[in-house]
Short mmCIF file of C-alpha atoms in Angstrom, two decimals:
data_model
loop_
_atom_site.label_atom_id
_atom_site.label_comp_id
_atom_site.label_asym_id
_atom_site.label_seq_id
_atom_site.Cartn_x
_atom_site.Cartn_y
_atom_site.Cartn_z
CA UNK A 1492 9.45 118.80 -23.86
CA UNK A 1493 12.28 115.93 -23.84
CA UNK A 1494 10.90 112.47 -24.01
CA UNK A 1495 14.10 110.73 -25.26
CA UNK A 1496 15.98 109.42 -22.51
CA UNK A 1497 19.93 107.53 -23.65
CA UNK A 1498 20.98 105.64 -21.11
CA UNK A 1499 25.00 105.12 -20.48
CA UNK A 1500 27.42 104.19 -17.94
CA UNK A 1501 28.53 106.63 -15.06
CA UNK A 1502 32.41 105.88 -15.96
CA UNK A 1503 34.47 104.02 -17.96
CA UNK A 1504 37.69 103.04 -17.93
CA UNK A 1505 40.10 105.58 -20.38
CA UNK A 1506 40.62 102.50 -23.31
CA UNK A 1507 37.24 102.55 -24.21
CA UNK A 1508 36.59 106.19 -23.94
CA UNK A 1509 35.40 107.54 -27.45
CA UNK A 1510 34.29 104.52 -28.55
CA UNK A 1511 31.50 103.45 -26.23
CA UNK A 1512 28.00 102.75 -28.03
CA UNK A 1513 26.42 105.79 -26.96
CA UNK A 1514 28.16 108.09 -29.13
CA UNK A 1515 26.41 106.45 -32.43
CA UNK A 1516 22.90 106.94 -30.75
CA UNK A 1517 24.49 110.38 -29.56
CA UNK A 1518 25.26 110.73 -33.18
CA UNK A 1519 22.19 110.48 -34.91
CA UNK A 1520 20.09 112.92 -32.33
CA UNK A 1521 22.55 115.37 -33.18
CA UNK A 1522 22.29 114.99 -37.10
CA UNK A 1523 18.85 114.80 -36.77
CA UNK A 1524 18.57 117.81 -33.91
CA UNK A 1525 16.19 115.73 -31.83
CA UNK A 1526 15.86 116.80 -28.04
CA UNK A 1527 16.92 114.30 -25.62
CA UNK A 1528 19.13 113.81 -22.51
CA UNK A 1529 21.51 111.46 -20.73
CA UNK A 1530 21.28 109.39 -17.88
CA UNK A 1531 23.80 107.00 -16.41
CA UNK A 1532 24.10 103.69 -14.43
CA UNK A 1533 27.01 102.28 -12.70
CA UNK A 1534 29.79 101.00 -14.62
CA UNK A 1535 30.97 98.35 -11.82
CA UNK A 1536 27.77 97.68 -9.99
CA UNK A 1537 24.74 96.88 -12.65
CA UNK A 1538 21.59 95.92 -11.39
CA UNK A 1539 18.53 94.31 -11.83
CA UNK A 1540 16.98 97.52 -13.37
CA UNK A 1541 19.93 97.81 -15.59
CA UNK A 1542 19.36 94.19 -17.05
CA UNK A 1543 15.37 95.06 -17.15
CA UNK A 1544 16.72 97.79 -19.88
CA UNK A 1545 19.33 95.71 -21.40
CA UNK A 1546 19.94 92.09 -20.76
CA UNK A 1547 23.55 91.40 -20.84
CA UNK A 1548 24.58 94.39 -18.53
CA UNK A 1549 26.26 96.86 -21.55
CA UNK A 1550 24.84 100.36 -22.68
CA UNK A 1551 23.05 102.09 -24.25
CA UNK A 1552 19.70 101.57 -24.26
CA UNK A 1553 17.07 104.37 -25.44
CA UNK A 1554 13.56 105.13 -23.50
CA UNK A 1555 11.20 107.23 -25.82
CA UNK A 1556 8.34 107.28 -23.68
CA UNK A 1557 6.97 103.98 -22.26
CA UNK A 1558 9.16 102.33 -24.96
CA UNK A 1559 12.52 101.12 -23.78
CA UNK A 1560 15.06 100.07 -26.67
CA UNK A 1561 18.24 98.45 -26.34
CA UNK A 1562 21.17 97.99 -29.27
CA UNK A 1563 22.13 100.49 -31.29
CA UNK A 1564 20.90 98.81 -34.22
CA UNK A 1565 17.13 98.68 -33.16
CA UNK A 1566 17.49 102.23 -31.58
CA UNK A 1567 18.69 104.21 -35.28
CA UNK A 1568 16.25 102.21 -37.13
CA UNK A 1569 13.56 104.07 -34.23
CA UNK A 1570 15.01 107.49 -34.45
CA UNK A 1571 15.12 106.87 -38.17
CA UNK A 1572 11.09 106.72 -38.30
CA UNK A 1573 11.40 110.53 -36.64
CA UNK A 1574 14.15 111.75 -39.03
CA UNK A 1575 13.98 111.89 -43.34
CA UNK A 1576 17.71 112.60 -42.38
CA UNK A 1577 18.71 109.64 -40.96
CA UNK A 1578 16.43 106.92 -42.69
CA UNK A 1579 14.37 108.06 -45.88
CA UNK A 1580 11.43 107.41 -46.29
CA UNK A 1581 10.75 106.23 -50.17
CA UNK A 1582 10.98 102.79 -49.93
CA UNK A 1583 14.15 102.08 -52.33
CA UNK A 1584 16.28 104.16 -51.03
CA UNK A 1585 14.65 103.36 -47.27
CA UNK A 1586 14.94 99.60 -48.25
CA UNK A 1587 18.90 100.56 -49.05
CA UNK A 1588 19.44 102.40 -45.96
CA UNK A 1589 17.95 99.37 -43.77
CA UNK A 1590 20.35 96.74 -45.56
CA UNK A 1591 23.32 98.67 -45.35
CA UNK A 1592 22.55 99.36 -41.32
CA UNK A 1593 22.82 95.18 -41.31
CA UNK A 1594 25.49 95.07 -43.48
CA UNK A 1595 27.78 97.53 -41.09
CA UNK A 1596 26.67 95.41 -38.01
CA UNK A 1597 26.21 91.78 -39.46
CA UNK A 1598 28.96 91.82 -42.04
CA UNK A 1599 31.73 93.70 -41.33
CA UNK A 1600 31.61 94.06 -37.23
CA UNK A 1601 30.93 90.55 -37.04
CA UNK A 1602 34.42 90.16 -38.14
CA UNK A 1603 35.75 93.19 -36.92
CA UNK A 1604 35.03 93.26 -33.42
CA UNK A 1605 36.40 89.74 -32.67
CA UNK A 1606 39.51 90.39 -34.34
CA UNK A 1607 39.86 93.81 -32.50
CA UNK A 1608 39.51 91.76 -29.00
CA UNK A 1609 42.94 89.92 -30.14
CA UNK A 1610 44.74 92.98 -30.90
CA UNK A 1611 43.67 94.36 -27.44
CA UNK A 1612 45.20 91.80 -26.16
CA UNK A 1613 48.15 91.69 -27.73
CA UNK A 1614 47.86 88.70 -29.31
CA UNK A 1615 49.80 87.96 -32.22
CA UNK A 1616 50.11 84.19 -32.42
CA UNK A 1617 48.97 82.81 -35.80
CA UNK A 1618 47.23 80.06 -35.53
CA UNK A 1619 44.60 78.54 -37.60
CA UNK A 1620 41.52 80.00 -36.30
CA UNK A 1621 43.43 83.15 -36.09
CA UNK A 1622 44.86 82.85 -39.89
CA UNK A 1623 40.89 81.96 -40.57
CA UNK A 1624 39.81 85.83 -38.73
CA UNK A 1625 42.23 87.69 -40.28
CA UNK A 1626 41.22 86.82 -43.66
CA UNK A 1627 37.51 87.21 -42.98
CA UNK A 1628 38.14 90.97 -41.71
CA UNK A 1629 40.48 91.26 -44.67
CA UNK A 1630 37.77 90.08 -47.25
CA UNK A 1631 35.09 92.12 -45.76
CA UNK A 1632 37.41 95.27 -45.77
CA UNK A 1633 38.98 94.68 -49.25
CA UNK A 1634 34.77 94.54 -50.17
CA UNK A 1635 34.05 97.49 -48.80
CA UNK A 1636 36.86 99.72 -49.66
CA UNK A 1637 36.09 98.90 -53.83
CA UNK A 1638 32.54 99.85 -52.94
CA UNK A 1639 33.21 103.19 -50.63
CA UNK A 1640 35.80 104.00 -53.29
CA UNK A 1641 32.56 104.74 -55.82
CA UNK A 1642 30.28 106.15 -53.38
CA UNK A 1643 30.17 109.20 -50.92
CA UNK A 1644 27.59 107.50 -48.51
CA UNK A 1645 26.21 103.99 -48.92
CA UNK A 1646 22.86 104.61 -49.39
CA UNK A 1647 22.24 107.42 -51.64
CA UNK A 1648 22.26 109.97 -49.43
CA UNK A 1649 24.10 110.07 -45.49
CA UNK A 1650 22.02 107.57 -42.94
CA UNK A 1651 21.77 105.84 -40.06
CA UNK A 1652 23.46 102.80 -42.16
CA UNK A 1653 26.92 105.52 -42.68
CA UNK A 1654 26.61 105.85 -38.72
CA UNK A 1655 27.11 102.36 -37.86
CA UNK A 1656 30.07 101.48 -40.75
CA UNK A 1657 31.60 104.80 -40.00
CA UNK A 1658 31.69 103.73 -36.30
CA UNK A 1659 32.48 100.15 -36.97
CA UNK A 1660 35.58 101.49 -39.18
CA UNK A 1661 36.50 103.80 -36.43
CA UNK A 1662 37.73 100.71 -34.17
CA UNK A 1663 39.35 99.19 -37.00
CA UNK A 1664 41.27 101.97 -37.69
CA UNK A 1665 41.96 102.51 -33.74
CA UNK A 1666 44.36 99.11 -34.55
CA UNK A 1667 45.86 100.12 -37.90
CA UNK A 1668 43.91 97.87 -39.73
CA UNK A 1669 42.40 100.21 -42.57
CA UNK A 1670 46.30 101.34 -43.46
CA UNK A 1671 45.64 99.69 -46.35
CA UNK A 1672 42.23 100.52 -47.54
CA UNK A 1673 42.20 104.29 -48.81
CA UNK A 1674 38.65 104.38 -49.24
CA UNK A 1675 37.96 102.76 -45.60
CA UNK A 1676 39.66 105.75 -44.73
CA UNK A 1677 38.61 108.43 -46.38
CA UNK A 1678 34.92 107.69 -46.26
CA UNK A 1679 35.93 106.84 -42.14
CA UNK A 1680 37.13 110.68 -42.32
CA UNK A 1681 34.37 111.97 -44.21
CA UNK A 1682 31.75 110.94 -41.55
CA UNK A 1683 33.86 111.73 -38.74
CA UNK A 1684 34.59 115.55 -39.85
CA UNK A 1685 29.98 115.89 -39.50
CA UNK A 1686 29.25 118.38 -36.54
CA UNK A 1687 27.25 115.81 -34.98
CA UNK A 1688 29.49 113.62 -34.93
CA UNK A 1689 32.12 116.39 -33.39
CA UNK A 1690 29.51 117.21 -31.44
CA UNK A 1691 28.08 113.08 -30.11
CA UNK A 1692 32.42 112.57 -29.79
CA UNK A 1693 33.16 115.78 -27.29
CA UNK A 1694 30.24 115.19 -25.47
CA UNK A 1695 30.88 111.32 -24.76
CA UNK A 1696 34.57 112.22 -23.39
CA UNK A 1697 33.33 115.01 -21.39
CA UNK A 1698 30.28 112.72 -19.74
CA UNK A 1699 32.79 110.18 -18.72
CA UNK A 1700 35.40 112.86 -17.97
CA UNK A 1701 33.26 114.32 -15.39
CA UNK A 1702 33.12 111.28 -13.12
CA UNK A 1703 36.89 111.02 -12.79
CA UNK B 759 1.76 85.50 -59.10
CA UNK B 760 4.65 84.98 -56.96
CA UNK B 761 7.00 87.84 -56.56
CA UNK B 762 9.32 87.07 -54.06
CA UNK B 763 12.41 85.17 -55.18
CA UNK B 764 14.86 83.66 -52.90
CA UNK B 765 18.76 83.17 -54.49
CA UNK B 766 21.28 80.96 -53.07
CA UNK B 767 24.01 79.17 -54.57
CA UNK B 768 23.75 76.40 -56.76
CA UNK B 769 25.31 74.07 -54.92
CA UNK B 770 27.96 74.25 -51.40
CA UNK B 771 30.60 71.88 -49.95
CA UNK B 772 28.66 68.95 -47.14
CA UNK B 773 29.53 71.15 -44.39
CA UNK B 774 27.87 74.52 -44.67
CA UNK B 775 24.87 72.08 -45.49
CA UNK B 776 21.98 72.92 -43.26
CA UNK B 777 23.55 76.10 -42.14
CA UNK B 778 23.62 78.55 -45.34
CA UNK B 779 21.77 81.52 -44.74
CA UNK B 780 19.26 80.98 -47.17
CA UNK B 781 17.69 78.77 -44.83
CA UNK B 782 17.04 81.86 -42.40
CA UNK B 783 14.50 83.91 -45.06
CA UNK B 784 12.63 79.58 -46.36
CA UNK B 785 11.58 79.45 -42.31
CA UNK B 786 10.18 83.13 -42.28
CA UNK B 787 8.56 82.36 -45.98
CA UNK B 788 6.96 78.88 -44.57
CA UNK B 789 6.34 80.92 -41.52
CA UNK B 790 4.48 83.21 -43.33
CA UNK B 791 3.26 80.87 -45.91
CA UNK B 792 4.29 83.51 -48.59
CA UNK B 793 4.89 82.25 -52.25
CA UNK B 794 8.12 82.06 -53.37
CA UNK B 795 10.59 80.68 -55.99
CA UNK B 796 14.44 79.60 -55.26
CA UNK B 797 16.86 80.63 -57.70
CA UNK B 798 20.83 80.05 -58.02
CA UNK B 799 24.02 81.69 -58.32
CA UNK B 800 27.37 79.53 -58.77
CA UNK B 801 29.53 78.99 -56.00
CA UNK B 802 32.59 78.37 -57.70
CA UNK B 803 32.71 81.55 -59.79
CA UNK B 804 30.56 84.10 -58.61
CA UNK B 805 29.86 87.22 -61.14
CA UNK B 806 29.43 91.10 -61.46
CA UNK B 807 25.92 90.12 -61.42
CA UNK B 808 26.24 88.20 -58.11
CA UNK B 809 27.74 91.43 -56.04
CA UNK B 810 25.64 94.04 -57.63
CA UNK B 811 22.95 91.93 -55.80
CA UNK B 812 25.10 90.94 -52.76
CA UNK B 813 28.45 93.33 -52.85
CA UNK B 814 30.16 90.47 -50.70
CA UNK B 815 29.90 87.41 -52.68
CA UNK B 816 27.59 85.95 -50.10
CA UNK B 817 24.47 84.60 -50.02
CA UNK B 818 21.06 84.61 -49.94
CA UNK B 819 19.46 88.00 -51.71
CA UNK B 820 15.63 88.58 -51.63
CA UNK B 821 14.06 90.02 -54.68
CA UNK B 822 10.03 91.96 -54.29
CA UNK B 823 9.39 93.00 -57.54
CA UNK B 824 12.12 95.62 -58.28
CA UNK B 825 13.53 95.32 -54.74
CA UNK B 826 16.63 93.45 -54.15
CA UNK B 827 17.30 92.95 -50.64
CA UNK B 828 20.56 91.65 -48.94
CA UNK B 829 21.58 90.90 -45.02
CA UNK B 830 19.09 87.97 -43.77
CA UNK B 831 18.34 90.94 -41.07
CA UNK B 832 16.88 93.24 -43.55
CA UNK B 833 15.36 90.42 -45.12
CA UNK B 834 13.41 89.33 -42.02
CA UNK B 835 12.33 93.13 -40.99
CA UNK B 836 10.88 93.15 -44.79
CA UNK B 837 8.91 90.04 -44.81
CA UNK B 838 8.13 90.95 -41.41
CA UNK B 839 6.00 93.99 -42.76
CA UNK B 840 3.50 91.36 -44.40
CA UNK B 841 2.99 88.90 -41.81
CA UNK B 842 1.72 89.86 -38.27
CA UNK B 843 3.14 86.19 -37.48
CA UNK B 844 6.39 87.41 -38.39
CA UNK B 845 6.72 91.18 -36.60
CA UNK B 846 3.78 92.34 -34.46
CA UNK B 847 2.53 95.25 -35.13
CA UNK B 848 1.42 96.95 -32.15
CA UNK B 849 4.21 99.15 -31.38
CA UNK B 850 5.68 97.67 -28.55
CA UNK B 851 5.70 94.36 -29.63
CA UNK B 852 6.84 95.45 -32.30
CA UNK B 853 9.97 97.17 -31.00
CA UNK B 854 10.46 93.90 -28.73
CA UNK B 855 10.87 91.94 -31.64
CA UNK B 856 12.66 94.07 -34.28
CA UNK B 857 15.61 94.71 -30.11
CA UNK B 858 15.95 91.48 -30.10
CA UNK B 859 16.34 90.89 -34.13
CA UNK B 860 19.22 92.74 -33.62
CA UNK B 861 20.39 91.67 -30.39
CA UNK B 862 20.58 88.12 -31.94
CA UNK B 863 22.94 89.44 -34.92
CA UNK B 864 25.05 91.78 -33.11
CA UNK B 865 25.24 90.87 -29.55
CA UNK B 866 25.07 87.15 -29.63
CA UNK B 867 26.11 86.03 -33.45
CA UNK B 868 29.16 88.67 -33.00
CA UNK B 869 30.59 86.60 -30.50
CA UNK B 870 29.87 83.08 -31.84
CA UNK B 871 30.19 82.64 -35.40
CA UNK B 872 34.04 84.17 -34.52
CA UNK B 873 34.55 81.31 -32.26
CA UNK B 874 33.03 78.83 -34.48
CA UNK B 875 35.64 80.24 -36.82
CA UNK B 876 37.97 78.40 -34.46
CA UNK B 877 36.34 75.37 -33.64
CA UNK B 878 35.99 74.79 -37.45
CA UNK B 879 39.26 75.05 -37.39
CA UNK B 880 40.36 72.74 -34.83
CA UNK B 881 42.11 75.50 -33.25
CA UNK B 882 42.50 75.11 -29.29
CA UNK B 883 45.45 77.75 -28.96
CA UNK B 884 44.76 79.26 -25.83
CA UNK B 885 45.97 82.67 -26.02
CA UNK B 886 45.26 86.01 -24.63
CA UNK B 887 42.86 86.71 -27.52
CA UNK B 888 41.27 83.70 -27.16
CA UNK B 889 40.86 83.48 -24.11
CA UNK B 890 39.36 86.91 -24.73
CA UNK B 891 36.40 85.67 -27.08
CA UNK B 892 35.59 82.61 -25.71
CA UNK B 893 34.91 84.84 -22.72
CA UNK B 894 32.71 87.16 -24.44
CA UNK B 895 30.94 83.92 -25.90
CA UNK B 896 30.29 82.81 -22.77
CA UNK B 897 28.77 86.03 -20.74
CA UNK B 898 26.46 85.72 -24.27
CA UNK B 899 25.62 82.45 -23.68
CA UNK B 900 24.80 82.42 -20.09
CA UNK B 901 22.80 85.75 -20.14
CA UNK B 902 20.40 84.68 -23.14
CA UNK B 903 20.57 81.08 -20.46
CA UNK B 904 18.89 83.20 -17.92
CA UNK B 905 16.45 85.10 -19.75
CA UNK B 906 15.10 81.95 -21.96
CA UNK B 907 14.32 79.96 -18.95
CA UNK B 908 11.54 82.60 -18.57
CA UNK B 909 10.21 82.92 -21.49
CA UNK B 910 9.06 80.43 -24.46
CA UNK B 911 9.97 83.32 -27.26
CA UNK B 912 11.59 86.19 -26.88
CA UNK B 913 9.69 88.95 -27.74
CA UNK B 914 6.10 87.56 -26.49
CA UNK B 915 5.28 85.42 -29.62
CA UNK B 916 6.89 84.13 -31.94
CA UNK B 917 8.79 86.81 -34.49
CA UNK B 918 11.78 86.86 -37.15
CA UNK B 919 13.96 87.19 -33.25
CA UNK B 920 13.22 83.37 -32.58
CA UNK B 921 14.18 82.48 -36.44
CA UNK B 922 17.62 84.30 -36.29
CA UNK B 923 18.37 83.53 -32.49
CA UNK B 924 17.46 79.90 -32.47
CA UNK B 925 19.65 79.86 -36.23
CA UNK B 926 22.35 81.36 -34.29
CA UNK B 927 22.20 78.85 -31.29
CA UNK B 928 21.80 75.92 -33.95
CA UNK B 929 25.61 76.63 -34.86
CA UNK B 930 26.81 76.56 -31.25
CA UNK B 931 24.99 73.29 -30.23
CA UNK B 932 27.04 72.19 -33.98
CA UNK B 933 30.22 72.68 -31.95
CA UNK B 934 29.01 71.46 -28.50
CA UNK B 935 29.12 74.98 -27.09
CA UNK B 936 25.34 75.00 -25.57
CA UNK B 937 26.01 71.41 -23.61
CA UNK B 938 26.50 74.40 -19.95
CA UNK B 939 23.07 76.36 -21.29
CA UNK B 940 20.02 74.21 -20.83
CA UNK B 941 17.45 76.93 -21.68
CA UNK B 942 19.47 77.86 -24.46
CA UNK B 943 18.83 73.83 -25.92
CA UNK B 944 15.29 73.67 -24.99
CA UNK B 945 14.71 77.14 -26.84
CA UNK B 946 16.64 76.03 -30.23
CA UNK B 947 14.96 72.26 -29.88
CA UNK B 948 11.87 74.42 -29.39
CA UNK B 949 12.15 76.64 -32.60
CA UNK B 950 13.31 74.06 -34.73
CA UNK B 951 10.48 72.07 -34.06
CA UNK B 952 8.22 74.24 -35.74
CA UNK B 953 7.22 72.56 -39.01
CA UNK B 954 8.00 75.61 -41.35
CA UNK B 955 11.57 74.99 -39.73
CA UNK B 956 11.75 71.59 -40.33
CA UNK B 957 10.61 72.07 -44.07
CA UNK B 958 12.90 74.57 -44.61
CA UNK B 959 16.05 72.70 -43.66
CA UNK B 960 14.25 69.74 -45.86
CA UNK B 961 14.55 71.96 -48.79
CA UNK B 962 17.95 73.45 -48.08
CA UNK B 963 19.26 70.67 -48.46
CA UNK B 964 17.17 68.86 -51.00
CA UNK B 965 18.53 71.99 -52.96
CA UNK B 966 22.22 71.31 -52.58
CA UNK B 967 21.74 67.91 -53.17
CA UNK B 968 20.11 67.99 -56.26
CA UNK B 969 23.27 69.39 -57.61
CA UNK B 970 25.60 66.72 -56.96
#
């Protein structure tokens, strides 16, 4: 019997296709073949049930249960408690797993994200704030690719913590910006190539391709 | 015997004063009223040493025992396994508190430490990508306004959420960016009225000080 409910938007526009939140709680079901199904709310009307479930209107959010969970980070750390796959369980290598889930959230999309909102727009004018971005993606990237360059996953073993870089890289990369870290990229790829990721990817494009 | 050990940097320009991270894991440990000891890592030249611990150059790192523990989020889900004041444990308060952890690092802290990158910076360029964040600052800001005029913390009692939220809302108010969001003030006034708060900024910057 199913009691995993993700919750995602009917439709979205084509830009963000691929790369809505879903597909990294998609992700880890599949890797850790968990049971579950998905429901939708609307994209252009979201109401007050929607913000009951998540309270500034975006997706997904996760019901196991009575539980509901929103962000993505809150909802792997839950399906990691159900899964030795996604989050072990001795606690060094669980306490690794957990920092490196921050780390991909708090440390590098912190400074990705913003910077990707500028390139979405177009926006190329350097000024100071600007100058200040770039070089705090460019630190945090330059970081990371010395320490993916020694490392196949960042926590021992694959985990909920290579789900959220490898998805945080993916939009980086989406806007050129791992060109030049190899490592970025090649750990980026190495994620990416999983079945369930294949898998989480097809089936996000074909949920919001069917309400076209 | 105290195990835990705190490490900052020895010593920070006046303006991060108040606001290093460190100051997020002394409020959980006077929260808590766990032991623990402070120790120091230059600022000026920061070592192999420093990024085995922290592989960013940043601070703080937690050490329990043989654990060393970076990302004030992982930090604050640790300590929060030792102190029902901290995390709840009854599972859904629990899962309340550990949402909303996350929702203050990667749905509200995403947007505004970015835009504080500009403030700092005296940058008032308004361009597309700009205009872009300050937006996404905003719908932040006025969603966590509606749901705080409800509730006195966020997940029930107060958790490790209210430490890192109201810490995230202290650096808005620094740039005037709370004067719209009334709730928002009374919350942060609210938290940082707490006397493990108040003794934790003491010591922050008692510490910095005493390098001078």
């Amino acid at each position: 019997m199913t009691d995993l409910v993700l919750t995602t938007f009917d439709w979205v526009p084509e830009l963000p296709r691929g790369y809505v939140r879903d597909l990294r709680v998609r992700w880890a079901l599949e890797e850790a073949a968990l049971p579950y199904r998905v429901a939708s709310v609307p994209f252009r009307n979201r109401g007050a049930e929607h913000f009951r479930h998540q309270p500034f209107g975006q997706v997904p959010w996760l019901t196991d249960g009575d539980l509901s969970i929103f962000e993505t980070g809150a909802i792997l750390l839950h399906l990691g408690e159900r899964s030795e796959g996604l989050l072990p369980s001795a606690p060094e290598a669980r306490s690794a797993a957990i920092q490196w889930l921050f780390a991909a959230l708090n440390s590098v999309e912190m400074a990705t994200l913003p910077w990707a909102l500028f390139l979405f727009a177009g926006d190329s004018a350097e000024t100071p704030g600007r100058k200040h971005l770039d070089s705090f993606v460019e630190a945090r990237l330059r970081h990371m690719d010395g320490l993916l360059a020694g490392r196949e996953w960042l926590a021992g073993s694959f985990s909920v913590a290579d789900i959220l870089m490898a998805d945080v890289l993916r939009l980086v990369d989406r806007f050129d910006g791992l060109t030049p870290f190899a490592a970025c990229r090649d750990y980026m790829a190495r994620a990416t190539a999983r079945p369930a990721f294949v898998k989480a990817h097809a089936d996000q494009l074909a949920h919001f391709a069917a309400a076209d």
